[in-house]
């Protein structure tokens, strides 16, 4: 089977938006990207990124901050954008995702503030102490159907079928009832249909792994309250490596810091999110 390319991937179809009027877009939230019944936050971020990429004069997301107000559900939605500022190298905009209650009233699901630019024009100079995560080779990591002991990794959800996700065994103890107690999650990441990564799909990538709370012994829904993603450069073709860590769970909330590395060992995206944890287990 031929691999999907940009434009004909399921990801592209399901993040498509149609301009209804200047700054206003119709969208359909696909049930294929749900976790339990809620639509995945990274998928929503990419959808909003698609609309802002059309509304703003610059092509690439640089920084995207989203506040998740209510859980989104599969079905029709409207995205309203506003251009806050445009400059020579950067532009800034806001966007709101709206769905409709049974009585026809509007329900705002998500509000975003984003800065866009052109990643292709950034200087090549890199000075960093960051290092790619130490993850075993792809073939030694765990897919959805080969958890330790031959069991199926629990969870989910429809989104699992759309991802090529291979977890580092050291961060998959939760799948067999033996979490490490550490707030760490590492994996190889790609889209199941083979579509290569790009800046827009990186917005999905930062929020597509199982929550670090699972490896801390908390199995349950971990809804995102706020998520900020930084896209640092356009990724090279090939699988991505994702590492997520949590250092502090307190008052029912935890942070998740994510790094995404491409096949050329370059840091291509970072994020931090605040999430609610279900304190059980």
Protein backbone atom coordinates (compact mmCIF):
# COMPACT_ATOMS: atom_id res chain seq x y z
CA UNK A 1 0.00 0.00 0.00
CA UNK A 2 1.32 3.45 -0.95
CA UNK A 3 2.16 5.74 1.93
CA UNK A 4 0.06 8.84 2.41
CA UNK A 5 1.57 12.18 1.46
CA UNK A 6 0.82 15.72 2.57
CA UNK A 7 -2.69 16.55 1.40
CA UNK A 8 -4.05 13.01 1.04
CA UNK A 9 -3.48 11.77 4.58
CA UNK A 10 -6.31 11.09 7.00
CA UNK A 11 -4.74 13.73 9.21
CA UNK A 12 -5.05 16.31 6.45
CA UNK A 13 -8.62 15.37 5.63
CA UNK A 14 -9.67 15.45 9.28
CA UNK A 15 -8.03 18.82 9.97
CA UNK A 16 -9.44 20.43 6.83
CA UNK A 17 -11.30 23.71 7.25
CA UNK A 18 -13.57 25.56 4.83
CA UNK A 19 -13.58 29.36 4.80
CA UNK A 20 -17.17 30.54 5.18
CA UNK A 21 -16.37 34.23 5.49
CA UNK A 22 -13.23 36.22 6.22
CA UNK A 23 -11.82 34.77 9.45
CA UNK A 24 -14.62 32.22 9.86
CA UNK A 25 -14.16 28.52 9.07
CA UNK A 26 -16.36 25.44 9.10
CA UNK A 27 -14.82 22.21 10.37
CA UNK A 28 -15.86 18.71 11.32
CA UNK A 29 -14.30 17.10 14.39
CA UNK A 30 -13.61 13.50 13.45
CA UNK A 31 -14.48 10.65 15.82
CA UNK A 32 -11.24 9.02 14.66
CA UNK A 33 -9.18 11.22 16.99
CA UNK A 34 -11.05 10.63 20.23
CA UNK A 35 -9.79 9.49 23.61
CA UNK A 36 -12.70 7.82 25.41
CA UNK A 37 -15.44 10.15 24.12
CA UNK A 38 -13.49 13.41 24.01
CA UNK A 39 -11.60 14.68 20.98
CA UNK A 40 -7.81 14.68 21.50
CA UNK A 41 -6.30 18.05 22.40
CA UNK A 42 -3.36 17.77 20.01
CA UNK A 43 -5.68 17.05 17.09
CA UNK A 44 -7.72 20.12 18.05
CA UNK A 45 -4.54 22.20 18.23
CA UNK A 46 -3.62 21.11 14.70
CA UNK A 47 -7.12 21.93 13.46
CA UNK A 48 -6.89 25.42 14.93
CA UNK A 49 -3.40 25.72 13.49
CA UNK A 50 -4.78 24.93 10.05
CA UNK A 51 -7.34 27.74 10.27
CA UNK A 52 -4.82 30.26 11.62
CA UNK A 53 -2.38 29.31 8.88
CA UNK A 54 -5.01 30.39 6.36
CA UNK A 55 -5.98 33.55 8.22
CA UNK A 56 -2.43 34.82 8.87
CA UNK A 57 0.12 35.88 6.22
CA UNK A 58 2.94 33.66 7.54
CA UNK A 59 2.96 29.89 6.91
CA UNK A 60 4.25 28.22 10.06
CA UNK A 61 3.19 28.08 13.71
CA UNK A 62 5.97 29.24 16.02
CA UNK A 63 4.12 29.43 19.34
CA UNK A 64 0.56 28.25 19.98
CA UNK A 65 -1.14 28.54 23.36
CA UNK A 66 -4.53 26.91 23.87
CA UNK A 67 -6.95 27.00 26.77
CA UNK A 68 -9.34 24.05 26.73
CA UNK A 69 -12.64 25.35 28.08
CA UNK A 70 -15.00 22.39 27.60
CA UNK A 71 -14.55 18.90 26.16
CA UNK A 72 -15.01 18.81 22.39
CA UNK A 73 -17.15 16.09 20.80
CA UNK A 74 -17.16 14.67 17.27
CA UNK A 75 -19.29 16.64 14.86
CA UNK A 76 -19.57 20.05 13.21
CA UNK A 77 -17.74 23.06 14.56
CA UNK A 78 -16.99 26.66 13.66
CA UNK A 79 -13.60 28.34 14.06
CA UNK A 80 -13.51 32.11 14.37
CA UNK A 81 -10.15 33.80 13.92
CA UNK A 82 -8.91 37.31 14.45
CA UNK A 83 -5.68 38.84 13.18
CA UNK A 84 -4.11 40.70 16.10
CA UNK A 85 -0.96 41.94 14.40
CA UNK A 86 1.06 41.40 11.25
CA UNK A 87 4.72 42.24 10.83
CA UNK A 88 7.53 41.51 8.42
CA UNK A 89 8.69 38.27 10.04
CA UNK A 90 5.85 37.33 12.39
CA UNK A 91 2.11 37.61 12.71
CA UNK A 92 -0.18 36.98 15.67
CA UNK A 93 -3.76 35.80 15.77
CA UNK A 94 -6.45 34.34 17.98
CA UNK A 95 -8.98 31.62 17.29
CA UNK A 96 -12.01 30.15 19.06
CA UNK A 97 -13.55 26.74 18.42
CA UNK A 98 -17.34 26.74 18.73
CA UNK A 99 -19.80 23.85 18.84
CA UNK A 100 -23.53 23.95 19.42
CA UNK A 101 -25.69 22.57 22.23
CA UNK A 102 -28.96 20.75 21.57
CA UNK A 103 -30.89 24.00 21.99
CA UNK A 104 -28.71 25.66 19.35
CA UNK A 105 -26.73 27.81 21.77
CA UNK A 106 -23.01 28.25 21.20
CA UNK A 107 -20.48 26.43 23.38
CA UNK A 108 -16.87 27.59 23.17
CA UNK A 109 -14.56 24.59 23.40
CA UNK A 110 -11.13 26.07 22.90
CA UNK A 111 -9.42 29.45 22.64
CA UNK A 112 -5.98 29.92 21.06
CA UNK A 113 -3.39 32.68 20.81
CA UNK A 114 -0.67 31.98 18.25
CA UNK A 115 2.41 33.52 16.65
CA UNK A 116 3.27 32.51 13.07
CA UNK A 117 6.38 32.98 10.97
CA UNK A 118 8.42 31.21 8.31
CA UNK A 119 10.58 28.40 9.70
CA UNK A 120 12.44 28.22 6.42
CA UNK A 121 13.96 31.67 6.97
CA UNK A 122 15.33 31.06 10.47
CA UNK A 123 19.13 31.04 10.98
CA UNK A 124 20.89 27.67 11.20
CA UNK A 125 22.95 28.56 14.30
CA UNK A 126 22.18 26.12 17.16
CA UNK A 127 23.61 26.37 20.67
CA UNK A 128 21.98 23.90 23.01
CA UNK A 129 22.51 21.58 25.94
CA UNK A 130 19.43 19.53 25.01
CA UNK A 131 20.02 15.93 23.96
CA UNK A 132 17.75 13.46 22.15
CA UNK A 133 16.00 11.01 24.49
CA UNK A 134 17.59 7.60 24.94
CA UNK A 135 14.95 5.30 23.45
CA UNK A 136 15.56 1.68 22.40
CA UNK A 137 15.43 0.94 18.67
CA UNK A 138 11.95 1.09 17.13
CA UNK A 139 11.67 -2.70 16.84
CA UNK A 140 12.39 -3.11 20.57
CA UNK A 141 9.63 -0.73 21.63
CA UNK A 142 5.99 -1.59 22.27
CA UNK A 143 3.01 -1.04 20.00
CA UNK A 144 -0.63 -1.12 21.01
CA UNK A 145 -0.87 -4.90 20.58
CA UNK A 146 2.37 -6.09 22.14
CA UNK A 147 2.50 -4.95 25.73
CA UNK A 148 4.74 -6.93 28.10
CA UNK A 149 3.39 -10.42 28.63
CA UNK A 150 1.55 -10.44 25.31
CA UNK A 151 -1.37 -8.35 26.54
CA UNK A 152 -2.90 -5.39 24.78
CA UNK A 153 -1.93 -1.93 25.97
CA UNK A 154 -5.15 -0.59 27.49
CA UNK A 155 -6.64 2.76 26.79
CA UNK A 156 -8.32 4.05 24.15
CA UNK A 157 -9.40 4.78 21.87
CA UNK A 158 -9.89 5.53 18.24
CA UNK A 159 -6.83 7.74 17.99
CA UNK A 160 -4.55 4.73 18.55
CA UNK A 161 -5.46 3.36 15.12
CA UNK A 162 -4.26 6.56 13.45
CA UNK A 163 -0.86 6.64 15.09
CA UNK A 164 2.30 4.58 14.69
CA UNK A 165 3.25 4.78 18.36
CA UNK A 166 5.97 2.60 19.90
CA UNK A 167 6.50 3.07 23.63
CA UNK A 168 9.82 2.71 25.43
CA UNK A 169 9.33 -0.41 27.61
CA UNK A 170 10.77 1.48 30.58
CA UNK A 171 7.79 3.84 30.46
CA UNK A 172 5.11 1.24 29.72
CA UNK A 173 4.90 -0.57 33.07
CA UNK A 174 1.46 0.96 33.63
CA UNK A 175 0.12 -1.19 30.80
CA UNK A 176 0.56 -4.36 32.89
CA UNK A 177 -0.26 -2.88 36.27
CA UNK A 178 3.34 -2.13 37.25
CA UNK A 179 3.90 1.62 36.81
CA UNK A 180 7.40 2.85 37.64
CA UNK A 181 6.15 5.76 39.73
CA UNK A 182 8.15 8.16 37.56
CA UNK A 183 6.46 10.86 35.55
CA UNK A 184 8.04 9.84 32.25
CA UNK A 185 6.75 8.74 28.85
CA UNK A 186 8.93 8.13 25.77
CA UNK A 187 8.06 6.81 22.34
CA UNK A 188 8.74 6.68 18.64
CA UNK A 189 5.95 8.54 16.86
CA UNK A 190 4.50 8.69 13.37
CA UNK A 191 1.16 8.70 11.60
CA UNK A 192 -0.16 5.24 10.79
CA UNK A 193 -0.68 5.99 7.10
CA UNK A 194 2.96 7.02 6.68
CA UNK A 195 2.48 10.76 6.16
CA UNK A 196 5.73 12.52 6.97
CA UNK A 197 5.78 15.08 9.81
CA UNK A 198 5.51 18.81 9.25
CA UNK A 199 5.05 21.83 11.53
CA UNK A 200 1.27 21.37 11.64
CA UNK A 201 1.42 17.69 12.59
CA UNK A 202 3.90 18.55 15.37
CA UNK A 203 0.98 20.28 17.11
CA UNK A 204 -0.66 16.84 17.29
CA UNK A 205 2.56 15.09 18.28
CA UNK A 206 3.12 17.04 21.50
CA UNK A 207 -0.19 15.76 22.93
CA UNK A 208 -0.56 12.28 21.45
CA UNK A 209 1.28 9.99 23.90
CA UNK A 210 -0.38 8.35 26.92
CA UNK A 211 -0.36 10.69 29.93
CA UNK A 212 2.65 10.59 32.25
CA UNK A 213 0.08 10.17 35.03
CA UNK A 214 -0.33 6.54 33.91
CA UNK A 215 3.27 5.79 34.81
CA UNK A 216 2.67 7.54 38.14
CA UNK A 217 -0.05 5.00 38.93
CA UNK A 218 -3.07 7.16 38.04
CA UNK A 219 -5.21 5.51 35.39
CA UNK A 220 -8.03 7.72 34.20
CA UNK A 221 -8.85 10.69 32.04
CA UNK A 222 -6.22 13.46 32.26
CA UNK A 223 -7.88 16.46 30.58
CA UNK A 224 -5.70 19.31 29.38
CA UNK A 225 -6.38 22.72 30.89
CA UNK A 226 -3.75 24.72 28.99
CA UNK A 227 -1.14 23.75 26.39
CA UNK A 228 1.64 25.83 24.85
CA UNK A 229 3.58 24.39 21.90
CA UNK A 230 6.75 25.84 20.38
CA UNK A 231 7.66 24.68 16.87
CA UNK A 232 11.42 25.14 16.49
CA UNK A 233 12.07 23.97 12.94
CA UNK A 234 10.62 21.91 10.12
CA UNK A 235 11.18 18.21 10.83
CA UNK A 236 13.15 15.94 8.54
CA UNK A 237 11.33 12.94 7.03
CA UNK A 238 11.22 9.85 9.21
CA UNK A 239 9.97 8.84 12.63
CA UNK A 240 9.98 11.26 15.53
CA UNK A 241 11.09 10.62 19.10
CA UNK A 242 8.99 12.12 21.87
CA UNK A 243 9.92 12.43 25.54
CA UNK A 244 7.48 13.77 28.14
CA UNK A 245 8.20 14.37 31.82
CA UNK A 246 6.23 15.45 34.88
CA UNK A 247 8.06 16.72 37.95
CA UNK A 248 5.18 17.91 40.09
CA UNK A 249 1.69 16.60 40.75
CA UNK A 250 -0.05 18.71 43.37
CA UNK A 251 -3.59 19.82 44.13
CA UNK A 252 -4.98 17.55 41.44
CA UNK A 253 -2.95 19.15 38.65
CA UNK A 254 0.28 18.16 36.90
CA UNK A 255 2.51 19.64 34.22
CA UNK A 256 3.79 17.74 31.19
CA UNK A 257 6.93 18.96 29.44
CA UNK A 258 7.41 17.46 25.98
CA UNK A 259 10.32 17.43 23.54
CA UNK A 260 10.05 16.18 19.96
CA UNK A 261 13.18 15.18 18.01
CA UNK A 262 13.38 14.36 14.33
CA UNK A 263 15.33 11.70 12.45
CA UNK A 264 18.36 14.01 12.18
CA UNK A 265 18.60 14.44 15.98
CA UNK A 266 17.21 17.97 15.88
CA UNK A 267 14.85 19.37 18.48
CA UNK A 268 11.82 20.34 16.38
CA UNK A 269 9.10 21.01 18.97
CA UNK A 270 8.63 21.60 22.67
CA UNK A 271 5.54 22.00 24.79
CA UNK A 272 4.28 22.41 28.31
CA UNK A 273 0.77 21.68 29.42
CA UNK A 274 -1.21 21.85 32.63
CA UNK A 275 -3.59 18.94 33.11
CA UNK A 276 -6.01 17.70 35.70
CA UNK A 277 -5.29 14.31 37.26
CA UNK A 278 -7.87 11.87 38.56
CA UNK A 279 -6.46 10.98 41.98
CA UNK A 280 -7.17 7.29 42.22
CA UNK A 281 -5.29 4.03 42.04
